[in-house]
Amino acid sequence: MVMVLFSWVILCGAALLFGKAVTDNVYRNYPETMGRPDVYMVTGIIFLNGYAQLFSLFYKVAGIACTILGAAGIAVFFAGLYGRFYRKKDICLFPGCAGKKMAPWRIAAVVLCLALTLLWTLQSPGQYDTGLYHAQAIRWVEDYGVVPGLGNLHMRLAYNSAFMPLQALFSLGWIAGQSLHTLNGFLCLAALVYAFSTVRLWGEKSLRISDLLKCVMVVYVVQKAYDMSSSGTDIEAMLLILYIFIKWSEFRENRWDNGVLYGWLCLVSVYAATVKLSAACVAVLAFYPLYLWIKEKNGRAILAHVAGGLAILAPWLIRNVIISGYLVYPYAGLDLFDPDWKMDKAVLTEDSLDIRMFARGIRSAAEYDDSLVGWVPRWFFSQSMGERIVIIVGLVCIPLVVYLLVKSLRQKAYGLTALLSAAVINLVFWFFSAPHMRYGGPYIYVLVAVTVGALLENAGGREPVREKGRMRCAAVCESILRLAAVALVAVFMLQYGWNLTKMPAMEARTLLRQPDYLAWPATQYPVDNVHIWMPDEGDLIGYFAFPATSQGKQLKVLRLREESFKEGFRHE
């Protein structure tokens, strides 16, 4: 527990410090809108992740990387103090929240979320993919940085989520005595704090789209409670998607119709795509700030945000090429390079097919049928009853979204048009690529929340914030929806706490340390002049048997490029 809190404090402090430094300098003309804790936190995480990826290109991400980052943080901190005391510069910690006080119930909710999330993060990392390859991917970054041809050792190591270098940066194994896996817990806590600190479920004249989406964020965090102590990439990617939709809605509702603000959210969407490719389609939102800048003839803003997007993408793309030989794995269409460590194209094709099969509930290639009639019924009936209901509700919303899109275009409400379009496009992309509920279930929730909120907004007038003239029917529906939202959040928070009783009793040592990665029996096999671990049964390997692969077929054709692991792998 102590080590988890310690890592959270370091991560929170670093994210806020660097996030504030970047935001206050780049967006100095927008203190009211951008000078907020959530904006600083998200900007800081993007900055820290970019630093971790860049550092991994040259050296392992461990003690030295943290030391350099700490020294930079101290320099930034004292630079801020210098500006405050010597230059008599008025500095506010969160200028966008100046003079605002948090209600007692919000403080109580935040404290409760801290306690519950901490307990969930103290569980053993039991997610399947963490034992399969997440732990190994993090250790490679901790011990070597980036390794050419690493995907030849284990094809899933070629997925190269940007989240892995960030986890390596804050695993703190060099000081904690073990590799901590606390980031997903921290991100879930940050999401809950943001939701409960800003949601408006009562005492307001209107229920907004952003409020409904914040309820969705709470629901999603509770649903992912069992994965919170693992190192999976799904949580950060989906929380970023939810945050982008929420913040976009808040900008609209507060009438902050500025391309720079929406442009920042588009940069966040680019970062989300580097965490998980299934989040890439949210970048369609970029058309709206582009429209605003073209309308204003602001070419400088366009160039600045394109440069920002490329800066976020560049280290991730470079790592992709080094690890797999492909610009974006597992998409063979972007085959631009031919290094000697390049993964076999047949492996890429097989992996891409495996992803689609798994997501569609198909267990063998012989059963694979790419037609909608062939796989959709099987996929639908493989879901739980609750998931089937959510899917049906999402289908019902699609014609309503089409109606709302047409109406928003007629009213030239292009901010709402972009929001609705992004919700539909993300859902469609997820459905036709890899429709596993773990990969993109929140897309359905987002579509439902945006549709319901837009219908309420449309029923009471064209403006997103309404003071008068709401129809009686809309008022009644809104009251019912408000009560339903409060009940939903209350039920899920009760579940969040109650499910802890099903967990085994925690050992006394968890008061100090987080339970370590799990381990499975494994045996070493010779490859050239080194040895590679393989699990004795199944395909789970964990963190400690390193380096390892569970893919014996790849091991048969694996060769070292030079004499050590640092030089990487190739296939013969």
mmCIF file of C-alpha atoms in Angstrom, residues 12-229:
data_model
loop_
_atom_site.group_PDB
_atom_site.id
_atom_site.type_symbol
_atom_site.label_atom_id
_atom_site.label_comp_id
_atom_site.label_asym_id
_atom_site.label_seq_id
_atom_site.Cartn_x
_atom_site.Cartn_y
_atom_site.Cartn_z
ATOM 1 C CA CYS A 12 0.664 12.807 -9.967
ATOM 2 C CA GLY A 13 3.331 15.343 -9.052
ATOM 3 C CA ALA A 14 5.293 14.794 -12.274
ATOM 4 C CA ALA A 15 2.190 14.929 -14.488
ATOM 5 C CA LEU A 16 0.870 18.113 -12.876
ATOM 6 C CA LEU A 17 4.275 19.798 -12.804
ATOM 7 C CA PHE A 18 5.203 19.158 -16.435
ATOM 8 C CA GLY A 19 1.611 19.443 -17.602
ATOM 9 C CA LYS A 20 1.277 22.878 -16.052
ATOM 10 C CA ALA A 21 4.619 24.008 -17.444
ATOM 11 C CA VAL A 22 3.690 22.940 -20.989
ATOM 12 C CA THR A 23 0.073 24.161 -20.861
ATOM 13 C CA ASP A 24 0.786 27.538 -19.273
ATOM 14 C CA ASN A 25 3.399 28.289 -21.921
ATOM 15 C CA VAL A 26 1.689 26.896 -25.016
ATOM 16 C CA TYR A 27 -1.848 27.967 -24.070
ATOM 17 C CA ARG A 28 -0.982 31.069 -22.067
ATOM 18 C CA ASN A 29 -3.884 32.993 -23.616
ATOM 19 C CA TYR A 30 -6.483 30.520 -22.334
ATOM 20 C CA PRO A 31 -6.029 30.325 -18.539
ATOM 21 C CA GLU A 32 -9.737 30.008 -17.772
ATOM 22 C CA THR A 33 -10.308 27.025 -20.027
ATOM 23 C CA MET A 34 -6.911 25.282 -19.978
ATOM 24 C CA GLY A 35 -5.724 26.123 -16.448
ATOM 25 C CA ARG A 36 -7.495 23.148 -14.868
ATOM 26 C CA PRO A 37 -6.193 20.045 -13.050
ATOM 27 C CA ASP A 38 -7.587 17.593 -15.619
ATOM 28 C CA VAL A 39 -5.971 19.473 -18.518
ATOM 29 C CA TYR A 40 -2.633 19.637 -16.690
ATOM 30 C CA MET A 41 -2.856 15.931 -15.838
ATOM 31 C CA VAL A 42 -3.596 14.770 -19.385
ATOM 32 C CA THR A 43 -0.979 17.077 -20.916
ATOM 33 C CA GLY A 44 1.558 15.927 -18.350
ATOM 34 C CA ILE A 45 0.929 12.239 -19.053
ATOM 35 C CA ILE A 46 1.364 12.846 -22.788
ATOM 36 C CA PHE A 47 4.636 14.676 -22.094
ATOM 37 C CA LEU A 48 5.927 11.958 -19.748
ATOM 38 C CA ASN A 49 4.971 9.211 -22.196
ATOM 39 C CA GLY A 50 6.766 11.001 -25.021
ATOM 40 C CA TYR A 51 9.853 11.352 -22.819
ATOM 41 C CA ALA A 52 9.788 7.648 -21.924
ATOM 42 C CA GLN A 53 9.488 6.599 -25.572
ATOM 43 C CA LEU A 54 12.278 8.917 -26.694
ATOM 44 C CA PHE A 55 14.567 7.760 -23.883
ATOM 45 C CA SER A 56 13.915 4.115 -24.783
ATOM 46 C CA LEU A 57 15.376 4.745 -28.250
ATOM 47 C CA PHE A 58 18.792 5.312 -26.656
ATOM 48 C CA TYR A 59 18.843 3.490 -23.327
ATOM 49 C CA LYS A 60 16.803 1.427 -20.907
ATOM 50 C CA VAL A 61 14.019 3.224 -19.075
ATOM 51 C CA ALA A 62 14.906 2.796 -15.412
ATOM 52 C CA GLY A 63 16.880 4.665 -12.746
ATOM 53 C CA ILE A 64 18.825 7.009 -15.024
ATOM 54 C CA ALA A 65 15.691 7.998 -16.934
ATOM 55 C CA CYS A 66 13.909 8.765 -13.665
ATOM 56 C CA THR A 67 16.900 10.699 -12.320
ATOM 57 C CA ILE A 68 17.071 12.926 -15.395
ATOM 58 C CA LEU A 69 13.323 13.462 -15.247
ATOM 59 C CA GLY A 70 13.542 14.297 -11.535
ATOM 60 C CA ALA A 71 16.315 16.827 -12.156
ATOM 61 C CA ALA A 72 14.253 18.445 -14.903
ATOM 62 C CA GLY A 73 11.254 18.543 -12.581
ATOM 63 C CA ILE A 74 13.263 20.281 -9.856
ATOM 64 C CA ALA A 75 14.494 22.830 -12.405
ATOM 65 C CA VAL A 76 10.927 23.507 -13.588
ATOM 66 C CA PHE A 77 9.729 23.835 -9.990
ATOM 67 C CA PHE A 78 12.401 26.370 -9.022
ATOM 68 C CA ALA A 79 11.865 28.265 -12.262
ATOM 69 C CA GLY A 80 8.245 28.663 -11.195
ATOM 70 C CA LEU A 81 9.302 29.868 -7.745
ATOM 71 C CA TYR A 82 11.682 32.340 -9.334
ATOM 72 C CA GLY A 83 8.873 33.742 -11.437
ATOM 73 C CA ARG A 84 6.617 34.017 -8.415
ATOM 74 C CA PHE A 85 8.928 35.610 -5.854
ATOM 75 C CA TYR A 86 11.700 37.404 -7.746
ATOM 76 C CA ARG A 87 9.836 38.648 -10.774
ATOM 77 C CA LYS A 88 6.718 39.322 -8.660
ATOM 78 C CA LYS A 89 4.689 37.309 -11.134
ATOM 79 C CA ASP A 90 1.219 36.367 -9.961
ATOM 80 C CA ILE A 91 0.988 32.593 -10.295
ATOM 81 C CA CYS A 92 -2.159 30.601 -9.570
ATOM 82 C CA LEU A 93 -1.886 26.827 -9.299
ATOM 83 C CA PHE A 94 -5.135 26.205 -11.196
ATOM 84 C CA PRO A 95 -6.248 29.517 -12.755
ATOM 85 C CA GLY A 96 -9.289 27.892 -14.341
ATOM 86 C CA CYS A 97 -10.598 26.922 -10.902
ATOM 87 C CA ALA A 98 -9.766 30.127 -9.025
ATOM 88 C CA GLY A 99 -12.346 30.976 -6.366
ATOM 89 C CA LYS A 100 -14.212 27.694 -6.738
ATOM 90 C CA LYS A 101 -14.807 25.448 -3.723
ATOM 91 C CA MET A 102 -15.644 21.773 -3.815
ATOM 92 C CA ALA A 103 -18.918 20.736 -2.183
ATOM 93 C CA PRO A 104 -18.655 18.417 0.855
ATOM 94 C CA TRP A 105 -20.355 15.529 -0.948
ATOM 95 C CA ARG A 106 -17.791 15.767 -3.730
ATOM 96 C CA ILE A 107 -14.926 15.652 -1.221
ATOM 97 C CA ALA A 108 -16.474 12.592 0.434
ATOM 98 C CA ALA A 109 -16.872 10.900 -2.952
ATOM 99 C CA VAL A 110 -13.218 11.590 -3.840
ATOM 100 C CA VAL A 111 -11.971 10.160 -0.526
ATOM 101 C CA LEU A 112 -14.130 7.058 -1.018
ATOM 102 C CA CYS A 113 -12.810 6.601 -4.548
ATOM 103 C CA LEU A 114 -9.224 6.911 -3.290
ATOM 104 C CA ALA A 115 -9.734 4.207 -0.663
ATOM 105 C CA LEU A 116 -11.548 1.765 -2.963
ATOM 106 C CA THR A 117 -9.220 2.250 -5.936
ATOM 107 C CA LEU A 118 -6.206 1.749 -3.701
ATOM 108 C CA LEU A 119 -7.613 -1.563 -2.486
ATOM 109 C CA TRP A 120 -8.319 -2.734 -6.031
ATOM 110 C CA THR A 121 -4.796 -1.789 -7.127
ATOM 111 C CA LEU A 122 -3.416 -3.903 -4.281
ATOM 112 C CA GLN A 123 -4.817 -7.092 -5.825
ATOM 113 C CA SER A 124 -2.657 -9.532 -7.799
ATOM 114 C CA PRO A 125 -2.300 -8.670 -11.506
ATOM 115 C CA GLY A 126 -4.546 -11.403 -12.825
ATOM 116 C CA GLN A 127 -5.391 -10.195 -16.336
ATOM 117 C CA TYR A 128 -4.548 -12.910 -18.865
ATOM 118 C CA ASP A 129 -2.604 -10.731 -21.298
ATOM 119 C CA THR A 130 -0.400 -9.412 -18.500
ATOM 120 C CA GLY A 131 0.927 -12.931 -17.981
ATOM 121 C CA LEU A 132 1.002 -13.523 -21.736
ATOM 122 C CA TYR A 133 3.094 -10.530 -22.853
ATOM 123 C CA HIS A 134 2.428 -7.226 -21.018
ATOM 124 C CA ALA A 135 4.878 -7.967 -18.198
ATOM 125 C CA GLN A 136 7.526 -9.100 -20.677
ATOM 126 C CA ALA A 137 7.044 -5.961 -22.802
ATOM 127 C CA ILE A 138 7.551 -3.733 -19.762
ATOM 128 C CA ARG A 139 10.659 -5.622 -18.683
ATOM 129 C CA TRP A 140 12.206 -5.284 -22.137
ATOM 130 C CA VAL A 141 11.813 -1.504 -21.857
ATOM 131 C CA GLU A 142 13.173 -1.551 -18.294
ATOM 132 C CA ASP A 143 16.226 -3.648 -19.203
ATOM 133 C CA TYR A 144 17.023 -2.682 -22.793
ATOM 134 C CA GLY A 145 14.836 0.177 -24.041
ATOM 135 C CA VAL A 146 13.913 -0.696 -27.623
ATOM 136 C CA VAL A 147 15.270 -3.830 -29.309
ATOM 137 C CA PRO A 148 15.340 -4.378 -33.099
ATOM 138 C CA GLY A 149 13.160 -7.262 -34.246
ATOM 139 C CA LEU A 150 11.682 -7.939 -30.809
ATOM 140 C CA GLY A 151 8.449 -9.045 -32.514
ATOM 141 C CA ASN A 152 10.337 -12.024 -33.918
ATOM 142 C CA LEU A 153 10.660 -13.343 -30.364
ATOM 143 C CA HIS A 154 6.954 -12.932 -29.566
ATOM 144 C CA MET A 155 4.591 -11.433 -32.140
ATOM 145 C CA ARG A 156 2.538 -9.634 -29.483
ATOM 146 C CA LEU A 157 5.567 -7.676 -28.338
ATOM 147 C CA ALA A 158 5.268 -5.930 -31.716
ATOM 148 C CA TYR A 159 2.002 -4.263 -30.650
ATOM 149 C CA ASN A 160 4.178 -1.528 -29.102
ATOM 150 C CA SER A 161 1.618 0.365 -27.081
ATOM 151 C CA ALA A 162 2.984 3.725 -25.922
ATOM 152 C CA PHE A 163 1.658 2.756 -22.493
ATOM 153 C CA MET A 164 4.485 0.221 -21.974
ATOM 154 C CA PRO A 165 7.367 2.769 -21.844
ATOM 155 C CA LEU A 166 5.257 4.937 -19.519
ATOM 156 C CA GLN A 167 4.750 1.975 -17.196
ATOM 157 C CA ALA A 168 8.453 1.180 -17.309
ATOM 158 C CA LEU A 169 9.244 4.791 -16.361
ATOM 159 C CA PHE A 170 7.049 4.565 -13.258
ATOM 160 C CA SER A 171 7.525 0.907 -12.362
ATOM 161 C CA LEU A 172 10.299 2.158 -10.016
ATOM 162 C CA GLY A 173 11.940 -1.263 -9.802
ATOM 163 C CA TRP A 174 15.329 0.371 -9.240
ATOM 164 C CA ILE A 175 14.096 1.888 -5.970
ATOM 165 C CA ALA A 176 11.125 -0.291 -4.920
ATOM 166 C CA GLY A 177 12.839 -3.667 -5.247
ATOM 167 C CA GLN A 178 10.135 -4.894 -7.643
ATOM 168 C CA SER A 179 8.468 -3.686 -10.803
ATOM 169 C CA LEU A 180 5.309 -1.873 -9.700
ATOM 170 C CA HIS A 181 2.181 -2.013 -11.847
ATOM 171 C CA THR A 182 0.133 0.854 -10.450
ATOM 172 C CA LEU A 183 -0.576 3.070 -13.462
ATOM 173 C CA ASN A 184 -3.982 1.678 -14.386
ATOM 174 C CA GLY A 185 -5.107 2.164 -10.799
ATOM 175 C CA PHE A 186 -3.875 5.744 -10.848
ATOM 176 C CA LEU A 187 -5.637 6.496 -14.137
ATOM 177 C CA CYS A 188 -8.886 5.022 -12.825
ATOM 178 C CA LEU A 189 -8.602 7.122 -9.678
ATOM 179 C CA ALA A 190 -7.925 10.261 -11.739
ATOM 180 C CA ALA A 191 -10.985 9.491 -13.899
ATOM 181 C CA LEU A 192 -13.229 9.041 -10.838
ATOM 182 C CA VAL A 193 -11.932 12.217 -9.207
ATOM 183 C CA TYR A 194 -12.550 14.170 -12.402
ATOM 184 C CA ALA A 195 -16.049 12.733 -12.819
ATOM 185 C CA PHE A 196 -17.203 13.321 -9.237
ATOM 186 C CA SER A 197 -15.571 16.742 -9.031
ATOM 187 C CA THR A 198 -17.372 18.130 -12.064
ATOM 188 C CA VAL A 199 -20.551 16.107 -12.747
ATOM 189 C CA ARG A 200 -23.890 17.929 -12.381
ATOM 190 C CA LEU A 201 -26.620 15.443 -11.569
ATOM 191 C CA TRP A 202 -28.783 17.664 -9.396
ATOM 192 C CA GLY A 203 -29.206 21.290 -8.420
ATOM 193 C CA GLU A 204 -28.813 22.463 -12.023
ATOM 194 C CA LYS A 205 -31.351 23.633 -14.589
ATOM 195 C CA SER A 206 -30.256 21.249 -17.330
ATOM 196 C CA LEU A 207 -28.652 17.848 -17.690
ATOM 197 C CA ARG A 208 -25.825 17.987 -20.183
ATOM 198 C CA ILE A 209 -24.210 15.492 -22.533
ATOM 199 C CA SER A 210 -20.982 15.794 -20.551
ATOM 200 C CA ASP A 211 -22.802 14.793 -17.344
ATOM 201 C CA LEU A 212 -24.113 11.611 -18.938
ATOM 202 C CA LEU A 213 -20.651 10.807 -20.278
ATOM 203 C CA LYS A 214 -19.152 11.267 -16.812
ATOM 204 C CA CYS A 215 -21.625 8.691 -15.525
ATOM 205 C CA VAL A 216 -20.386 6.392 -18.309
ATOM 206 C CA MET A 217 -16.812 7.006 -17.106
ATOM 207 C CA VAL A 218 -17.747 5.891 -13.579
ATOM 208 C CA VAL A 219 -19.498 2.792 -14.931
ATOM 209 C CA TYR A 220 -16.486 1.871 -17.059
ATOM 210 C CA VAL A 221 -14.002 2.218 -14.174
ATOM 211 C CA VAL A 222 -16.140 -0.032 -11.974
ATOM 212 C CA GLN A 223 -16.394 -2.610 -14.756
ATOM 213 C CA LYS A 224 -12.586 -2.665 -15.094
ATOM 214 C CA ALA A 225 -11.940 -3.023 -11.356
ATOM 215 C CA TYR A 226 -10.556 -6.553 -11.694
ATOM 216 C CA ASP A 227 -8.009 -5.388 -14.295
ATOM 217 C CA MET A 228 -6.902 -2.325 -12.358
ATOM 218 C CA SER A 229 -3.811 -3.958 -10.860
#
